[in-house]
mmCIF file of C-alpha atoms in Angstrom:
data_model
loop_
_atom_site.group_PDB
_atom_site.id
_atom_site.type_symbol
_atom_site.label_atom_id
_atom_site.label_comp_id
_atom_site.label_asym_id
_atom_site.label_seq_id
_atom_site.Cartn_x
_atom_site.Cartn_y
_atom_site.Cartn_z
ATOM 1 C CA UNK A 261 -4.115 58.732 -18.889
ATOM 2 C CA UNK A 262 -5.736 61.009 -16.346
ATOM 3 C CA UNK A 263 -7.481 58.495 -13.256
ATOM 4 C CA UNK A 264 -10.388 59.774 -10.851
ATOM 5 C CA UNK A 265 -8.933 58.724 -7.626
ATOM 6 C CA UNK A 266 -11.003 56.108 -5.629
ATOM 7 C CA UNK A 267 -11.040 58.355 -2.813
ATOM 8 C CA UNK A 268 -14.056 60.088 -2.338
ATOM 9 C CA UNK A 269 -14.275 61.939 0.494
ATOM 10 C CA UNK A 270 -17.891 61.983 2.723
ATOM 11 C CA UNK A 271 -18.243 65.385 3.297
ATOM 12 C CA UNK A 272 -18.052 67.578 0.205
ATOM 13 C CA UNK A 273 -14.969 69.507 1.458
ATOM 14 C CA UNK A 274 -14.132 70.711 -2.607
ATOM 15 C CA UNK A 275 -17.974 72.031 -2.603
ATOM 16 C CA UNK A 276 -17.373 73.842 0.376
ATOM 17 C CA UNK A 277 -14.419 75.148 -1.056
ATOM 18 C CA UNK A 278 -16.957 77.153 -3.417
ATOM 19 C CA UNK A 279 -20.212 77.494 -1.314
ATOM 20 C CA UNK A 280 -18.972 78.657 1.605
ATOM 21 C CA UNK A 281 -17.501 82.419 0.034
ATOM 22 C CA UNK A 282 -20.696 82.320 -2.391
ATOM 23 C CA UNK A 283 -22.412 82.268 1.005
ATOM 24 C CA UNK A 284 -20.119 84.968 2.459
ATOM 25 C CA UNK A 285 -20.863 87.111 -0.465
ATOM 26 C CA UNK A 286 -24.389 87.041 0.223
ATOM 27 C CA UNK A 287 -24.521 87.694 3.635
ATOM 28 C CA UNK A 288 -22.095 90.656 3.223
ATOM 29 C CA UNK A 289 -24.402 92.521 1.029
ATOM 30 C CA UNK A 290 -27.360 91.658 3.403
ATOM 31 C CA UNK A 291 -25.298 92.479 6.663
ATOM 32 C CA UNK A 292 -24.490 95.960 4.330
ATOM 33 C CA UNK A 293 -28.014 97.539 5.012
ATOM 34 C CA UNK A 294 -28.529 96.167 8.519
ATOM 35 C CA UNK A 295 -25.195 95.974 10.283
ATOM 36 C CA UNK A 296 -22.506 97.981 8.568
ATOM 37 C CA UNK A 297 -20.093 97.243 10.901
ATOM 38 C CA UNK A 298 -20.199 93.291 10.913
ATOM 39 C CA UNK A 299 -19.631 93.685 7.053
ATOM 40 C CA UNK A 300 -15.964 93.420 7.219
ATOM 41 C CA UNK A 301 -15.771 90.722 10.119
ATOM 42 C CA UNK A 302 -18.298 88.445 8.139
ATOM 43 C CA UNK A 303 -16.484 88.406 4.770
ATOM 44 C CA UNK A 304 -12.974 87.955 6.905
ATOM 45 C CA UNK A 305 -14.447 84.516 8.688
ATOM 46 C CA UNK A 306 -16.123 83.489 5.146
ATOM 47 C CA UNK A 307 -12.340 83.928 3.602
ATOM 48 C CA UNK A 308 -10.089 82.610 6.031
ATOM 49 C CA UNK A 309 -12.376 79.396 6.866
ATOM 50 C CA UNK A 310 -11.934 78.918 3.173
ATOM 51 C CA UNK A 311 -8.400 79.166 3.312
ATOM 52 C CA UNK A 312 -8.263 76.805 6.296
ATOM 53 C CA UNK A 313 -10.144 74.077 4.471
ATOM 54 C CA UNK A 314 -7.699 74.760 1.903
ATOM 55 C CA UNK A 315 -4.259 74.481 3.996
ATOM 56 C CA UNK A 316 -6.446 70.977 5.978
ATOM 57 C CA UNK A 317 -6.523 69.618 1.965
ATOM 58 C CA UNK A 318 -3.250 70.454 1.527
ATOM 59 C CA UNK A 319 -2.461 67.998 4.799
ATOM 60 C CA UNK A 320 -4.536 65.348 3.861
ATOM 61 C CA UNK A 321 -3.519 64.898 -0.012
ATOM 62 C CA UNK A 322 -1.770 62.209 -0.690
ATOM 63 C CA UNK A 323 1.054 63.090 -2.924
ATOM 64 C CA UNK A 324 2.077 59.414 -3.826
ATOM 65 C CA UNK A 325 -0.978 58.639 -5.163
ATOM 66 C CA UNK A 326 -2.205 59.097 -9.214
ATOM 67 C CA UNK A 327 -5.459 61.047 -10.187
ATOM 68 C CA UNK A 328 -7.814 63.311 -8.552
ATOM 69 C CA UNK A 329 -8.271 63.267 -4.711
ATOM 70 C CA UNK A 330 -11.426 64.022 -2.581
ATOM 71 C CA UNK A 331 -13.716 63.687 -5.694
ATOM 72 C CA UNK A 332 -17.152 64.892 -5.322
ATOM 73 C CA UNK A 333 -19.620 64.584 -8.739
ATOM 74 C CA UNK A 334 -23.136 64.909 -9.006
ATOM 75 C CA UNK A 335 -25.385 64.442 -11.750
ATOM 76 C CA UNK A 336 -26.350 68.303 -12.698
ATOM 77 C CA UNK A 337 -27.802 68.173 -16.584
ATOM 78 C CA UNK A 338 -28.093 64.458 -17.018
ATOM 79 C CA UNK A 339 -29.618 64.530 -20.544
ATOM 80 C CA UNK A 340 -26.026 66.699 -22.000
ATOM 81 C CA UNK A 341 -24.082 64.625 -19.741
ATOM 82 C CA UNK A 342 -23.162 68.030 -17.820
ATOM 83 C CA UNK A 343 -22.547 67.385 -13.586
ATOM 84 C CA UNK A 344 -21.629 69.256 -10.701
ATOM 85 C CA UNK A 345 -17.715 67.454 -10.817
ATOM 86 C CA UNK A 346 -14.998 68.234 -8.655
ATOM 87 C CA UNK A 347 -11.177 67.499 -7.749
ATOM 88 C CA UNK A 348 -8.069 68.118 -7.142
ATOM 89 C CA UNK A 349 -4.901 66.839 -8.292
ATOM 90 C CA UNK A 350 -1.064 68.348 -7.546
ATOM 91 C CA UNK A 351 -0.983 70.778 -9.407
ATOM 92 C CA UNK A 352 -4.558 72.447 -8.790
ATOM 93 C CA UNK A 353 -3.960 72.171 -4.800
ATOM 94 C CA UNK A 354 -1.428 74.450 -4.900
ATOM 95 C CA UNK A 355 -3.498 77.161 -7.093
ATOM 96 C CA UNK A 356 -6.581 76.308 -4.647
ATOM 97 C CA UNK A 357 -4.350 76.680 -1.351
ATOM 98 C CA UNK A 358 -3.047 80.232 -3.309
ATOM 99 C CA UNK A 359 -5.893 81.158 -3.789
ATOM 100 C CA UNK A 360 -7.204 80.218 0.350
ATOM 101 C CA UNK A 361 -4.692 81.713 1.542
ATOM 102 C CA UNK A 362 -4.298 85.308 -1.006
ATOM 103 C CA UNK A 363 -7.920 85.903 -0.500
ATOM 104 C CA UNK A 364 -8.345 86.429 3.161
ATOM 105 C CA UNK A 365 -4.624 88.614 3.179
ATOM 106 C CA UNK A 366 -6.323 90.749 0.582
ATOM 107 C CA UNK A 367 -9.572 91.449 2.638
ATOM 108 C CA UNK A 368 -7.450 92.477 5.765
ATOM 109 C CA UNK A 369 -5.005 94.448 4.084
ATOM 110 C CA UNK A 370 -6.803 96.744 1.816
ATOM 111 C CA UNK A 371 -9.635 99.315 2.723
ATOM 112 C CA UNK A 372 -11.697 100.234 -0.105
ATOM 113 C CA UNK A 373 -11.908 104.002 -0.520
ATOM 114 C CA UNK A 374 -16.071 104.060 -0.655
ATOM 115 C CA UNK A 375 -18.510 101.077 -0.497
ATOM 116 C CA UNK A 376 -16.983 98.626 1.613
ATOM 117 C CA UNK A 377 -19.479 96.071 1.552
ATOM 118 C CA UNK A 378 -19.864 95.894 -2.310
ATOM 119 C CA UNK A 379 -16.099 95.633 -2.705
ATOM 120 C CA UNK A 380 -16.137 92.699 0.149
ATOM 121 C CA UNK A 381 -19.318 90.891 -1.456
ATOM 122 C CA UNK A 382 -17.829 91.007 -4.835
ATOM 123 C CA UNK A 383 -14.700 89.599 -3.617
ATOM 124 C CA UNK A 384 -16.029 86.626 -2.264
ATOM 125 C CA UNK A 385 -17.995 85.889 -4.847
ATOM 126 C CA UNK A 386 -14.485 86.092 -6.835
ATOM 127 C CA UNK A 387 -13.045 83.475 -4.604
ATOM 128 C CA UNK A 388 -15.919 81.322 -5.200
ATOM 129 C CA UNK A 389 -15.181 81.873 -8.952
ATOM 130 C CA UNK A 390 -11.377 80.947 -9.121
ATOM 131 C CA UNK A 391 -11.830 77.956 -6.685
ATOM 132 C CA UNK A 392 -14.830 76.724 -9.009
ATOM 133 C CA UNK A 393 -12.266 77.353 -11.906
ATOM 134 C CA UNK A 394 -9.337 75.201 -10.427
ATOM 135 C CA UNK A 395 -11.778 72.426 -8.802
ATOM 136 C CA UNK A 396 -14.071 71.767 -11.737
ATOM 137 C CA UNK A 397 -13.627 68.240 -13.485
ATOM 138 C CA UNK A 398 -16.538 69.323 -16.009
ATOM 139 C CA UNK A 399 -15.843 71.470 -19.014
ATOM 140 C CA UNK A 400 -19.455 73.123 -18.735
ATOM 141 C CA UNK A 401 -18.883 73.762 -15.004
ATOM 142 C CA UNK A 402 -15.415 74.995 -15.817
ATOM 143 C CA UNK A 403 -16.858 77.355 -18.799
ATOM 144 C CA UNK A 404 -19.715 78.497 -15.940
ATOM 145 C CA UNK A 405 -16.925 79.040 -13.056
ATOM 146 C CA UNK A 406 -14.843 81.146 -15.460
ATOM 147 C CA UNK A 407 -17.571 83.170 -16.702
ATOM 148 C CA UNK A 408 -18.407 84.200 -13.386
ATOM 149 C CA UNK A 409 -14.904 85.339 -12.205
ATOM 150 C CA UNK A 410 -15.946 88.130 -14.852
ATOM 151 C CA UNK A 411 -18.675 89.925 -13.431
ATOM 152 C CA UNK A 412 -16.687 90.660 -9.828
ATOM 153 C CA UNK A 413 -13.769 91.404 -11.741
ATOM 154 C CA UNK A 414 -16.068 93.407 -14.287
ATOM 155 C CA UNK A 415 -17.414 95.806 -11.197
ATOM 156 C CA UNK A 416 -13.778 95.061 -9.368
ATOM 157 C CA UNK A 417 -11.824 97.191 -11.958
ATOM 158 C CA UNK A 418 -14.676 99.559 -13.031
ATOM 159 C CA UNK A 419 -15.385 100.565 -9.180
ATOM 160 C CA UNK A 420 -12.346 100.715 -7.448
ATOM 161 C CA UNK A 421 -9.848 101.036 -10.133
ATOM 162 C CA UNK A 422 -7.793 103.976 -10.613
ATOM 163 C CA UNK A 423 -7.571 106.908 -13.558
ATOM 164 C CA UNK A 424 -10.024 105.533 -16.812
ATOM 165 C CA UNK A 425 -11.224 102.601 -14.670
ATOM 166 C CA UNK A 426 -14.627 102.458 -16.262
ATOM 167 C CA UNK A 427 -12.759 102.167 -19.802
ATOM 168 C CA UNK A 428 -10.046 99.180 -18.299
ATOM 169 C CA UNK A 429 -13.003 97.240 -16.702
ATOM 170 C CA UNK A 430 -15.047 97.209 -20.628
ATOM 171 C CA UNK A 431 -12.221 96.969 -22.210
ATOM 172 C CA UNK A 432 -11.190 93.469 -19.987
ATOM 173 C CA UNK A 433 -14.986 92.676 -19.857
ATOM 174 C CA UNK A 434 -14.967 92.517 -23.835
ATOM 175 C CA UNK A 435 -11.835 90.962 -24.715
ATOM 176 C CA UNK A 436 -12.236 88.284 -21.889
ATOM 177 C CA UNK A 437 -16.299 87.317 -22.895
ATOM 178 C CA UNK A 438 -14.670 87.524 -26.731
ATOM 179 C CA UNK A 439 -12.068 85.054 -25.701
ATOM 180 C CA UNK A 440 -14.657 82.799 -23.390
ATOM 181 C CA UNK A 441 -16.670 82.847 -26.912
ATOM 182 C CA UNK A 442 -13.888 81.016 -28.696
ATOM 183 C CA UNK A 443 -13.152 78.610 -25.779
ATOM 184 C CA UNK A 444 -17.032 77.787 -25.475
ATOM 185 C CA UNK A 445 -16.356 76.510 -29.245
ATOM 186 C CA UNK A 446 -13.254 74.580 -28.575
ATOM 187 C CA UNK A 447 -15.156 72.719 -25.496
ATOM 188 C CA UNK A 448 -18.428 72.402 -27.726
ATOM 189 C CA UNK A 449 -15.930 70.495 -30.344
ATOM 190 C CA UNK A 450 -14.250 68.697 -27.907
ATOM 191 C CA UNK A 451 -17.680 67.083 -26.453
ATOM 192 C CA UNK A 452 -18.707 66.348 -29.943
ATOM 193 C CA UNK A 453 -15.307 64.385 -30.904
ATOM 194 C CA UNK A 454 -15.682 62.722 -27.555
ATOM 195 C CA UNK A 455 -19.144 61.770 -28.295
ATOM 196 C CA UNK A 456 -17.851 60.160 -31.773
ATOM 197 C CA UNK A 457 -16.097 57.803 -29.500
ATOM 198 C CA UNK A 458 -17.259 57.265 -26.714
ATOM 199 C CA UNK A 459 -20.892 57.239 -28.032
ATOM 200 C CA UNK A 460 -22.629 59.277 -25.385
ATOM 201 C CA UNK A 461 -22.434 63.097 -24.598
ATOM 202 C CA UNK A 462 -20.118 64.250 -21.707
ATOM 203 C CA UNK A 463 -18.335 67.455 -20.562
ATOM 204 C CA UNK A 464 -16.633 65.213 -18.061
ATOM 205 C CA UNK A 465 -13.429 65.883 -18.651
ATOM 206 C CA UNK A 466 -11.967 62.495 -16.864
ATOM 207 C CA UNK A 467 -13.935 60.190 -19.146
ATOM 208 C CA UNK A 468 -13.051 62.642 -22.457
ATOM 209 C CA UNK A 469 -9.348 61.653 -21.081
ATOM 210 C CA UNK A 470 -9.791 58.535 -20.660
ATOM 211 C CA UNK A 471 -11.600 58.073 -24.344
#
């Protein structure tokens, strides 16, 4: 049986997790027209602040203890039972601490051959993404996190790929939205079986669990 830890934490470190390059992202692409030259500097404190909430989460989880840790959850859609969940358990932390620490390595070691600041911006948003993928609790937040780990990967491949890049980034845009088709159907069905017994609608996916 899968447990929400009783540990909440007060400030929404796991949200932070995912605002905080989202936030990067945007400022990159406005520093981009003003001040070129910050471009690179801004997305680099964005990314490695990220990964050093990541390695501090790392620190503070408890490894003894069952269920998710520094749980944050928000009501979001109330009516579909859809909310703005998030946490971490032992095997996620490691993926989200990969992910803290890969990110800001990546940004340092590779210059982009033209349009820095797109390739920077869509990064980030990329980060925010795969963290939103490993933190979400909610299958609708989960299916929205995943979904947009496609578009910078979309304009990722097509941009600044190599030989037939353009054909590599439809042909992974297609057979990824094909397969996030059939896995929007297997969480539909699972929130309708849940709903059978548990008698409400939820995409939480500690309660479906639990049911």
């Amino acid at each position: 049986m899968i447990a929400a830890s009783s540990e909440v934490l007060k400030f929404p470190i796991l949200s932070a997790l995912i605002v905080l390059p989202l936030v990067g992202a945007i400022v990159v692409a406005l520093l981009g027209k003003s001040r070129p030259e910050w471009v690179k500097l801004a997305a680099l404190v964005s990314s490695v602040t990220t990964g050093a909430l990541s390695l501090w989460l790392l620190g503070a989880f408890k490894s003894g203890e069952a269920g998710f840790q520094f749980v944050s959850q928000h009501l979001w859609i109330s009516q579909w039972g859809i909310s703005w969940h998030l946490g971490v358990d032992g095997i996620s932390l490691f993926l989200v601490v990969l992910t803290g620490i890969l990110f800001p390595l990546v940004i340092v070691g590779i210059d982009p051959h033209h349009n820095e600041t797109s390739y920077l911006a869509w990064m980030l948003l990329l980060q925010a993404g795969v963290m939103g993928s490993f933190l979400a609790l909610d299958l609708f937040l989960f299916f929205v996190m995943f979904e947009i780990v496609l578009v910078p990967m979309y304009f990722l491949i097509g941009g600044w790929g190599y030989d037939q890049r353009v054909y590599a980034a439809t042909k992974f845009f297609l057979y990824t939205m094909a397969g996030s088709a059939f896995m929007l159907v297997g969480i539909i069905a699972t929130v309708a079986l849940a709903q059978r017994d548990l008698g409400v609608v939820t995409f939480d996916v500690v309660k479906i669990a639990e049911g």
